Amino acid sequence: MDKMLLGRYINGESLIHHLDPRGKLFLSFYFIVIVFLCNNWETYVLMAAMVMLFVKLSDISLGFFIKGVRPLIWLILFTVLLQIFFSSGGQVFWHFGPFTITDQGLINGVFVFCRFVLIIFMSTLLTLTTTPIEISDGLESLLKPLTKIKVPVYEIALMLSIALRFVPTLMDETTKIMNAQRARGVNFGEGNLLKQIKSVIPLLIPLFVSSFNRAEDLATAMEARGYHGGEGRTKYREQEWRKNDTLAVILFIALTGALIFLRN
Amino acid sequence: MVKSIHIEKLNYVYQSGTPFSRRALTDVSLDIKTGSYTAIIGHTGSGKSTLLQHLNGLLKPTSGSLTVAGNHITSETKNKELNELRHHVGFVFQFPEAQLFEETVLKDIAFAPKNFGKSDEEAEQVAAKMATLVGLPDSVLDSSPFELSGGQMRRVAIAGVLAMEPQILVLDEPTAGLDPKGRLEMMEMFEQLHQEQHLTIILVTHQMNDVANYADHVVVMENGGLIANSTPERVFSDPDWLHKHHLGLPQTTAFAAKLAKQGVPFETLPLTEKQLAEKLAELMPQSGGELHG
Ligand SMILES: Nc1ncnc2c1ncn2[C@@H]1O[C@H](COP(=O)(O)OP(=O)(O)OP(=O)(O)O)[C@@H](O)[C@H]1O
Ligand SMILES: [Mg+2]
């Protein structure tokens, strides 16, 4: 449980940390879209250079980003192999039944790999430099126009921020209760299937009880302070669009231009 | 005396090997004798709970080793070997009522003994005995633990640990969040177990009064290391040192220290009300004479 790295915020004071979360969210999605513009070496090198620049600017060591790739490595390799074995075109190196390896296929494999890594690095950058609360606030403002067509954006954002807020609490609680039951002789993850299922009960019941208690406390606290939904509510954490955010957008526009120019 | 616990050069790093790694214990060496009552004190985050969790194998040392009730534990110890150890070490966590889950109070108390191989019948016998010991009325034994008051839930949880009939009882702030009367009753109960059944007790607490009243040994922790390992008399005899390490004095000792500043001649600062009263009674005739003279 302690090993979870994906999506953990790392406190920092870098340029990237201080960007407006709305801009960061939007540009991260936008980045994923324009990665699909890449179709030759020049474009991939350009995108890789940009990502390295952002990593550098975030003051977070490269190790964190590489760790973000690890959990997905099998999915990536699987996709890459599909590309390599089933692409056609170009010079054929090897052929067996439905499988063919061509130089085009190899190049495509490498490109797919790069695409995955670029996207993972960029989303890791977002979650490492933006707190979960900022992300859900940012999402709320980006989705605000949807309230016009009766999408319950405020409620969704509230649910999201509460859920995100309580993930670490719940993980702590799980560890604590597991420890307490271990001390009382429960062996989690040992013995036959029936035994294992039985051992989950002393963990789940206390977790449910404490989650319900917590939810009730939270609801009481929110009502006591007069919470009544999104419309007209002001925020404690103001989001502020600064010069750097505009610069970031301009950079991405320029990047898109360059990609269109370089791709074939 | 027999050593119940022997800890040697224990080091522990949380999430070791990740970028979030965090050192929590540094070269801790400590011996605890069978039948002793040891208090561990120290500022928040000094590593007390981390140290305790090694005592029944919930955490394994990053390096170094410890021997508890004849079980040797190093970083290589297999999880399977820990069950035997856990049988002998009762562990009361901070806010232990979070561990309750059974349908009835009696069943919850009987949970641990059943896990450690007692028959249902035997386990419920022990459970009933422990319920009485912690002061639960018979009438609650068949109700759901979730219908009880917070203080009663705490008692159920503690009875559930005692029902394992451990040799060593580890207590991590067992009285946090209780009212003063409940706190006193709880501490008296542990003292009784210590006296009558010669349980080895290890208590983590922020209550210096409890240290003064019950412990025969004190271990002071700071930043993951031990900075003192001595008796309450010795540790509390130096208010300045304690203050420097952000620790307080027991009420009685603090009061006596004030008297000492006013010129009352104590050889050593008394720890308990009884000691203070005796000391003052001894000094009374002279000072009383002066006062009235
Ligand atoms: N699960 C964990 N993951 C990472 N670090 C942890 C974890 N648990 C504790 N720590 C860190 O280890 C150090 C020691 O914590 P520990 O809980 O042992 O302190 P403590 O002396 O029991 O404090 P308190 O008096 O507040 O209970 C702290 O710096 C804490 O932040
Ligand atoms: Mg603690």
XYZ file of C-alpha atoms and ligand atoms in Angstrom:
589
model
C 0.000 0.000 0.000
C 2.923 2.262 0.738
C 4.334 1.591 -2.692
C 1.658 3.510 -4.579
C 3.370 6.200 -6.532
C 1.125 6.950 -9.438
C -0.761 10.148 -8.872
C 1.035 11.324 -5.763
C 1.547 15.010 -5.311
C 5.044 16.196 -4.469
C 5.260 19.503 -2.733
C 7.353 22.037 -4.548
C 7.755 25.664 -5.513
C 8.663 25.270 -9.165
C 7.303 27.188 -12.112
C 5.134 24.206 -13.039
C 3.725 23.875 -9.516
C 2.590 27.473 -9.650
C 0.780 27.290 -12.969
C -2.981 27.612 -12.847
C -4.498 24.121 -12.477
C -7.145 24.908 -15.105
C -4.434 25.643 -17.644
C -2.397 22.627 -16.588
C -5.371 20.309 -16.881
C -6.385 21.655 -20.252
C -2.867 21.636 -21.669
C -2.248 18.101 -20.429
C -5.306 16.871 -22.309
C -4.312 18.967 -25.280
C -0.839 17.436 -25.192
C -2.318 13.951 -25.396
C -4.229 15.020 -28.482
C -1.256 16.545 -30.273
C 0.964 13.546 -29.502
C -1.134 11.861 -32.189
C 0.100 14.431 -34.722
C 3.585 12.946 -34.459
C 4.456 10.606 -37.288
C 8.195 10.892 -37.862
C 11.455 11.173 -35.972
C 11.557 14.956 -36.003
C 8.156 15.340 -34.406
C 8.852 12.754 -31.684
C 12.205 14.326 -30.869
C 10.549 17.719 -30.600
C 7.861 16.408 -28.231
C 10.437 14.520 -26.158
C 12.486 17.684 -25.867
C 9.430 19.601 -24.661
C 8.614 16.978 -22.053
C 12.210 16.947 -20.819
C 12.041 20.715 -20.546
C 8.888 20.484 -18.406
C 10.439 17.787 -16.223
C 13.452 20.007 -15.707
C 11.251 22.993 -14.885
C 9.260 20.985 -12.332
C 12.359 20.398 -10.153
C 11.296 16.778 -9.695
C 13.852 14.087 -10.341
C 13.432 11.970 -13.460
C 13.208 8.857 -11.282
C 9.647 9.683 -10.273
C 8.546 9.832 -13.895
C 10.229 6.571 -14.801
C 8.484 4.939 -11.806
C 5.210 6.149 -13.295
C 5.837 4.104 -16.442
C 6.568 0.895 -14.577
C 3.030 -0.186 -13.638
C 1.966 0.091 -17.283
C 4.997 -1.561 -18.818
C 3.192 -4.820 -19.776
C 0.400 -2.982 -21.504
C 2.950 -0.925 -23.407
C 5.037 -3.918 -24.445
C 1.935 -5.775 -25.559
C 0.846 -2.891 -27.794
C 4.346 -2.467 -29.144
C 4.540 -6.161 -30.044
C 1.192 -5.960 -31.807
C 2.564 -3.106 -33.878
C 5.756 -4.939 -34.703
C 4.116 -8.210 -35.732
C 1.095 -6.940 -37.590
C 2.274 -3.837 -39.452
C 2.708 -4.176 -43.164
C 4.663 -2.172 -45.672
C 8.352 -1.681 -46.243
C 11.020 -4.313 -46.354
C 10.062 -7.737 -44.936
C 12.589 -9.213 -42.499
C 10.675 -12.214 -41.276
C 7.429 -13.933 -42.091
C 5.450 -16.708 -40.384
C 1.726 -17.311 -40.837
C -0.067 -14.091 -39.955
C 3.089 -12.582 -38.417
C 5.359 -10.358 -40.412
C 8.193 -8.186 -39.239
C 8.953 -5.294 -41.532
C 11.135 -2.245 -41.098
C 7.979 -0.147 -41.051
C 6.590 -2.336 -38.279
C 9.713 -1.918 -36.181
C 9.629 1.836 -36.582
C 5.924 1.891 -35.687
C 6.703 -0.142 -32.568
C 9.256 2.387 -31.453
C 6.842 5.235 -32.166
C 4.048 3.622 -30.156
C 6.451 3.128 -27.287
C 7.474 6.796 -27.429
C 3.841 7.874 -27.567
C 3.018 5.928 -24.408
C 6.026 7.253 -22.545
C 5.313 10.840 -23.569
C 1.692 10.605 -22.439
C 2.588 8.951 -19.136
C 5.307 11.484 -18.413
C 2.919 14.335 -19.082
C 0.114 12.968 -16.906
C 2.600 12.122 -14.168
C 3.813 15.704 -14.401
C 0.248 16.900 -13.845
C -0.401 14.729 -10.794
C 3.045 15.259 -9.269
C 2.786 19.049 -9.414
C -0.926 19.584 -8.751
C -2.756 18.627 -5.558
C -5.851 16.454 -6.025
C -7.988 19.302 -4.703
C -6.580 21.696 -7.291
C -7.298 19.172 -9.996
C -10.909 18.779 -8.978
C -11.332 22.557 -8.612
C -9.776 23.007 -12.036
C -12.045 20.385 -13.517
C -15.031 22.114 -11.969
C -14.236 25.435 -13.624
C -13.421 23.819 -16.952
C -16.705 21.922 -16.941
C -18.781 24.867 -15.715
C -20.335 25.530 -19.148
C -21.958 22.102 -18.908
C -24.230 23.302 -16.082
C -26.215 24.999 -18.886
C -27.259 21.577 -20.129
C -28.099 20.410 -16.580
C -24.953 18.382 -15.917
C -24.504 18.435 -12.090
C -20.954 19.745 -12.350
C -20.749 21.117 -8.780
C -21.966 17.883 -7.276
C -19.575 15.846 -9.387
C -16.687 18.090 -8.395
C -17.656 17.894 -4.719
C -17.863 14.120 -4.846
C -14.541 13.987 -6.606
C -12.782 16.223 -4.104
C -14.232 14.373 -1.118
C -13.241 11.037 -2.627
C -9.728 12.269 -3.406
C -9.424 13.831 0.016
C -10.256 10.571 1.756
C -8.109 8.187 -0.261
C -5.048 8.634 1.952
C -7.182 8.584 5.099
C -8.784 5.349 4.046
C -5.413 3.819 3.223
C -4.064 4.771 6.650
C -7.153 3.372 8.269
C -6.803 0.117 6.329
C -3.198 -0.315 7.443
C -4.145 0.405 11.040
C -7.030 -2.035 11.171
C -5.033 -4.704 9.353
C -2.300 -4.317 11.953
C -4.761 -4.529 14.823
C -6.319 -7.711 13.437
C -2.918 -9.214 12.641
C -1.998 -8.658 16.258
C -5.133 -10.626 17.113
C -3.975 -13.555 15.016
C -5.469 -12.922 11.575
C -3.231 -13.911 8.666
C -4.172 -11.847 5.653
C -3.459 -13.438 2.295
C -2.597 -16.865 3.684
C -4.344 -20.219 3.732
C -7.010 -21.524 1.363
C -9.541 -19.380 -0.456
C -12.266 -19.758 2.166
C -9.847 -18.725 4.899
C -8.749 -15.702 2.913
C -12.316 -14.574 2.316
C -13.060 -14.997 6.004
C -10.035 -12.932 6.948
C -11.391 -9.967 4.993
C -14.459 -9.620 7.214
C -12.584 -8.289 10.277
C -11.046 -5.699 7.951
C -14.083 -4.626 5.938
C -16.585 -4.211 8.748
C -14.483 -1.755 10.766
C -13.650 0.107 7.542
C -17.329 0.469 6.648
C -18.225 1.532 10.163
C -15.550 4.191 10.265
C -16.338 5.429 6.737
C -20.012 5.833 7.580
C -19.158 7.608 10.805
C -16.816 9.881 8.940
C -19.357 10.607 6.234
C -21.920 11.493 8.873
C -19.488 13.795 10.671
C -18.580 15.465 7.417
C -22.212 15.983 6.452
C -23.000 17.455 9.864
C -19.996 19.760 9.679
C -20.943 20.931 6.191
C -24.549 21.573 7.162
C -23.531 23.356 10.328
C -21.496 25.731 8.202
C -24.375 26.305 5.832
C -23.163 24.455 2.756
C -25.813 24.394 0.056
C -24.371 23.428 -3.290
C -22.404 25.246 -5.920
C -24.360 28.211 -7.289
C -22.977 31.497 -5.973
C -20.503 29.796 -3.677
C -17.168 31.551 -3.291
C -13.936 29.656 -2.952
C -11.211 29.615 -0.356
C -8.655 28.562 -2.947
C -8.829 31.184 -5.677
C -7.478 30.187 -9.039
C -5.537 32.914 -10.673
C -4.551 33.142 -14.318
C -1.094 34.731 -14.583
C 1.344 35.709 -17.270
C 3.095 32.335 -17.113
C -0.161 30.547 -17.854
C -0.677 32.614 -20.978
C 2.930 31.933 -21.986
C 2.330 28.212 -21.550
C -0.676 28.373 -23.846
C 1.310 30.306 -26.443
C 4.098 27.734 -26.183
C 1.613 24.960 -26.901
C 0.170 26.829 -29.880
C 3.680 27.274 -31.259
C 4.342 23.606 -30.599
C 1.257 22.601 -32.545
C 2.392 24.788 -35.435
C 5.842 23.232 -35.404
C 4.371 19.729 -35.356
C 2.160 20.428 -38.330
C 5.139 21.858 -40.160
C 7.460 18.932 -39.364
C 5.122 15.985 -39.839
C 4.859 14.316 -43.212
C 16.468 -11.268 35.718
C 15.444 -12.761 32.395
C 15.455 -10.549 29.388
C 12.040 -10.533 27.817
C 12.959 -8.260 24.967
C 16.378 -7.672 23.489
C 16.723 -5.107 20.734
C 20.004 -4.651 18.948
C 20.951 -1.844 16.581
C 17.452 -1.685 15.188
C 16.986 0.551 12.146
C 13.762 1.128 10.310
C 13.082 3.078 7.136
C 9.496 3.564 5.920
C 8.952 2.903 2.209
C 12.590 2.107 1.854
C 13.812 2.027 -1.720
C 11.248 4.535 -2.994
C 11.707 8.271 -3.435
C 9.444 8.699 -0.385
C 11.681 6.736 1.965
C 11.775 8.049 5.480
C 14.009 6.977 8.331
C 12.026 6.378 11.513
C 14.419 4.477 13.802
C 18.188 4.804 14.068
C 20.369 2.265 15.899
C 17.959 1.544 18.712
C 19.348 -0.896 21.277
C 17.272 -1.740 24.318
C 16.695 -4.510 26.849
C 13.449 -5.020 28.688
C 13.268 -7.425 31.609
C 10.512 -9.929 32.201
C 7.910 -8.568 34.557
C 9.017 -4.936 34.242
C 6.821 -1.940 33.481
C 8.494 0.264 30.923
C 7.214 3.628 29.760
C 8.297 5.035 26.410
C 7.970 8.774 26.105
C 8.989 11.302 23.474
C 7.749 14.059 21.263
C 5.221 13.390 18.497
C 6.889 11.661 15.557
C 9.886 10.469 17.584
C 9.324 6.845 16.529
C 7.546 5.339 19.534
C 4.780 3.621 17.611
C 7.252 2.437 14.990
C 9.368 0.813 17.697
C 6.317 -0.844 19.273
C 5.194 -2.336 15.982
C 8.457 -4.256 15.786
C 7.681 -5.994 19.063
C 5.089 -8.254 17.477
C 6.432 -8.352 13.976
C 4.027 -5.910 12.342
C 7.143 -4.210 11.052
C 10.369 -6.014 10.345
C 13.705 -4.289 10.905
C 15.354 -2.691 7.896
C 18.584 -3.692 9.623
C 19.497 -4.936 13.073
C 17.542 -7.496 15.022
C 15.381 -8.107 18.044
C 14.457 -11.048 20.215
C 11.030 -11.053 21.808
C 9.833 -13.867 24.062
C 12.415 -16.181 22.514
C 11.610 -15.291 18.889
C 14.423 -13.818 16.872
C 13.378 -11.286 14.237
C 15.494 -9.793 11.480
C 14.706 -8.340 8.086
C 14.721 -11.912 6.743
C 12.170 -13.406 9.132
C 9.267 -15.057 7.301
C 5.715 -13.960 7.990
C 4.747 -17.512 8.929
C 7.133 -17.499 11.867
C 5.516 -14.422 13.354
C 2.280 -16.060 14.456
C 3.944 -17.748 17.406
C 5.361 -14.381 18.474
C 2.037 -12.569 18.138
C 0.450 -15.105 20.448
C 2.701 -13.932 23.259
C 2.513 -10.216 22.648
C -0.790 -8.445 23.266
C -0.954 -5.150 21.420
C -3.392 -2.386 22.312
C -3.296 0.228 19.552
C -4.149 3.891 19.722
C -7.959 4.063 19.593
C -8.309 0.256 19.637
C -12.116 0.436 19.376
C -11.548 0.714 15.614
C -10.805 -3.024 15.548
C -14.251 -4.203 16.716
C -16.277 -6.078 14.138
C -18.175 -9.052 15.560
C -21.917 -9.300 16.119
C -21.654 -9.468 19.884
C -19.249 -8.167 22.478
C -18.472 -11.666 23.717
C -17.659 -12.939 20.217
C -15.381 -10.004 19.573
C -13.432 -10.598 22.759
C -13.177 -14.297 21.924
C -11.842 -13.587 18.412
C -8.121 -13.560 19.203
C -8.030 -16.688 21.418
C -9.938 -18.567 18.710
C -7.398 -17.472 16.111
C -4.609 -18.741 18.313
C -6.120 -22.191 18.506
C -8.538 -22.248 21.431
C -11.871 -24.022 20.991
C -14.996 -21.854 20.796
C -15.984 -22.874 24.278
C -12.617 -22.155 25.890
C -12.356 -18.874 24.043
C -15.729 -17.680 25.281
C -14.841 -18.650 28.824
C -11.700 -16.531 28.704
C -13.678 -13.782 27.020
C -16.253 -13.655 29.785
C -13.483 -13.548 32.378
C -11.713 -10.678 30.620
C -14.937 -8.745 30.185
C -15.380 -8.785 33.962
C -11.756 -7.851 34.453
C -12.026 -4.695 32.331
C -15.253 -3.757 34.114
C -17.878 -4.553 31.510
C -21.266 -5.496 32.975
C -22.561 -8.949 31.989
C -25.606 -7.330 30.458
C -23.655 -5.981 27.472
C -21.979 -9.257 26.484
C -24.694 -10.187 24.014
C -25.229 -6.751 22.529
C -23.480 -5.428 19.458
C -20.197 -3.665 20.212
C -21.364 -0.768 18.027
C -24.215 0.047 20.400
C -21.870 0.822 23.291
C -20.433 4.126 24.429
C -16.915 5.074 23.343
C -15.446 4.201 26.735
C -17.157 0.823 26.782
C -15.983 0.064 23.246
C -12.445 0.777 24.387
C -12.879 -1.740 27.204
C -14.185 -4.370 24.811
C -11.171 -3.841 22.553
C -8.748 -4.112 25.458
C -10.486 -7.222 26.781
C -10.120 -8.660 23.280
C -6.357 -8.246 23.519
C -6.099 -9.538 27.093
C -8.068 -12.617 26.077
C -4.987 -13.831 24.172
C -3.404 -14.183 27.627
C -0.136 -12.634 26.459
C 3.146 -12.575 28.386
C 3.945 -9.121 27.116
C 1.400 -6.335 26.890
C 2.171 -3.447 24.566
C 0.065 -0.325 25.066
C 0.131 2.581 22.609
C -1.536 5.495 24.380
C -4.345 3.272 25.657
C -6.154 6.035 27.509
C -6.153 8.749 24.822
C -9.578 10.309 24.559
C -11.012 8.871 27.794
C -12.412 10.931 30.653
C -10.232 11.254 33.784
C -12.140 8.629 35.738
C -12.039 6.134 32.864
C -8.349 6.851 32.439
C -7.581 6.147 36.080
C -9.638 2.940 36.077
C -7.889 1.743 32.957
C -4.417 2.467 34.305
C -5.264 0.796 37.624
C -6.444 -2.244 35.720
C -3.138 -2.543 33.858
C -1.298 -2.088 37.143
C -3.322 -4.904 38.667
C -2.457 -7.206 35.745
C 1.166 -6.243 36.145
C 1.141 -6.995 39.866
C -0.940 -10.152 39.868
C -0.014 -11.862 36.634
C 3.503 -10.432 36.296
C 2.837 -9.260 32.774
C 5.656 -7.364 31.151
C 4.128 -4.025 30.245
C 5.383 -1.523 27.698
C 3.452 1.700 27.684
C 3.706 4.604 25.270
C 2.158 7.681 26.779
C 2.162 11.452 26.813
C 0.894 11.424 30.426
C 3.876 11.992 32.686
C 1.673 11.272 35.695
C 1.157 7.736 34.476
C 4.886 7.314 34.021
C 5.502 8.501 37.577
C 2.737 6.414 39.099
C 3.215 3.085 37.370
C 6.454 2.621 35.432
C 9.692 1.260 36.833
C 11.620 2.090 33.670
C 11.550 5.022 31.282
C 12.837 5.201 27.741
C 12.969 8.630 26.135
C 12.973 8.839 22.332
C 13.846 11.671 20.019
C 14.175 11.657 16.230
C 14.113 7.881 16.031
C 16.811 7.279 18.642
C 16.941 6.694 22.394
C 18.156 9.669 24.377
C 17.565 8.184 27.818
C 16.988 4.715 29.245
C 16.661 4.899 32.979
C 14.282 5.059 35.941
C 11.507 7.633 36.400
C 13.343 9.020 39.451
C 16.450 9.751 37.388
C 14.661 11.100 34.330
C 12.347 13.391 36.276
C 15.109 14.675 38.516
C 16.303 17.021 35.783
C 13.515 19.421 34.782
C 15.835 21.504 32.591
C 16.890 18.516 30.497
C 13.251 17.492 30.076
C 12.280 20.985 29.092
C 15.041 21.070 26.510
C 13.558 17.948 24.919
C 9.988 19.304 25.000
C 8.831 16.957 27.732
C 6.894 17.836 30.846
C 7.076 16.806 34.485
C 4.460 14.828 36.402
C 2.168 17.216 38.294
C 3.552 16.207 41.672
C 7.135 16.589 40.574
C 6.422 19.957 38.991
C 4.855 21.100 42.236
C 7.817 19.788 44.241
C 10.225 21.506 41.858
C 8.480 24.812 42.628
C 8.751 24.139 46.343
C 12.415 23.328 45.898
C 12.949 26.731 44.274
C 11.364 28.264 47.367
C 13.961 26.518 49.478
C 12.297 23.255 50.512
C 15.214 20.805 50.731
C 14.341 17.681 48.675
C 17.174 15.181 48.079
C 15.351 13.810 45.045
C 12.158 15.186 43.585
C 9.166 13.030 44.615
C 7.168 11.422 41.783
C 3.867 10.507 43.361
C 1.486 12.280 45.701
C 2.245 9.708 48.356
C 5.992 10.294 48.190
C 5.447 14.049 48.286
C 3.120 13.853 51.288
C 5.569 11.654 53.202
C 8.449 13.942 52.389
C 6.551 17.043 53.480
C 5.382 15.335 56.665
C 9.032 14.599 57.442
C 9.989 18.217 56.879
C 6.940 19.619 58.684
C 8.138 19.999 62.286
C 11.011 22.339 61.371
C 9.274 24.436 58.757
C 6.025 24.398 60.753
C 7.962 25.747 63.729
C 9.452 28.535 61.636
C 6.118 29.483 60.177
C 4.438 29.880 63.520
C 7.456 31.262 65.301
N 3.284 4.586 7.347
C 4.256 5.502 7.368
N 4.866 5.890 6.224
C 5.850 6.801 6.225
N 6.317 7.417 7.322
C 5.757 7.102 8.507
C 4.692 6.133 8.597
N 4.337 6.026 9.894
C 5.123 6.882 10.577
N 5.981 7.530 9.761
C 7.004 8.513 10.148
O 7.892 7.908 11.069
C 8.191 8.780 12.140
C 7.871 8.131 13.461
O 6.470 7.930 13.561
P 5.786 7.251 14.824
O 4.372 7.018 14.468
O 6.589 6.078 15.246
O 5.879 8.409 15.918
P 5.333 8.440 17.410
O 6.515 8.661 18.281
O 4.497 7.244 17.664
O 4.421 9.747 17.404
P 3.056 10.046 18.199
O 3.420 10.445 19.568
O 2.480 11.196 17.429
O 2.200 8.825 18.121
C 7.396 10.046 11.874
O 8.281 10.990 11.343
C 6.349 9.667 10.888
O 6.084 10.732 10.011
Mg 2.363 6.948 18.010
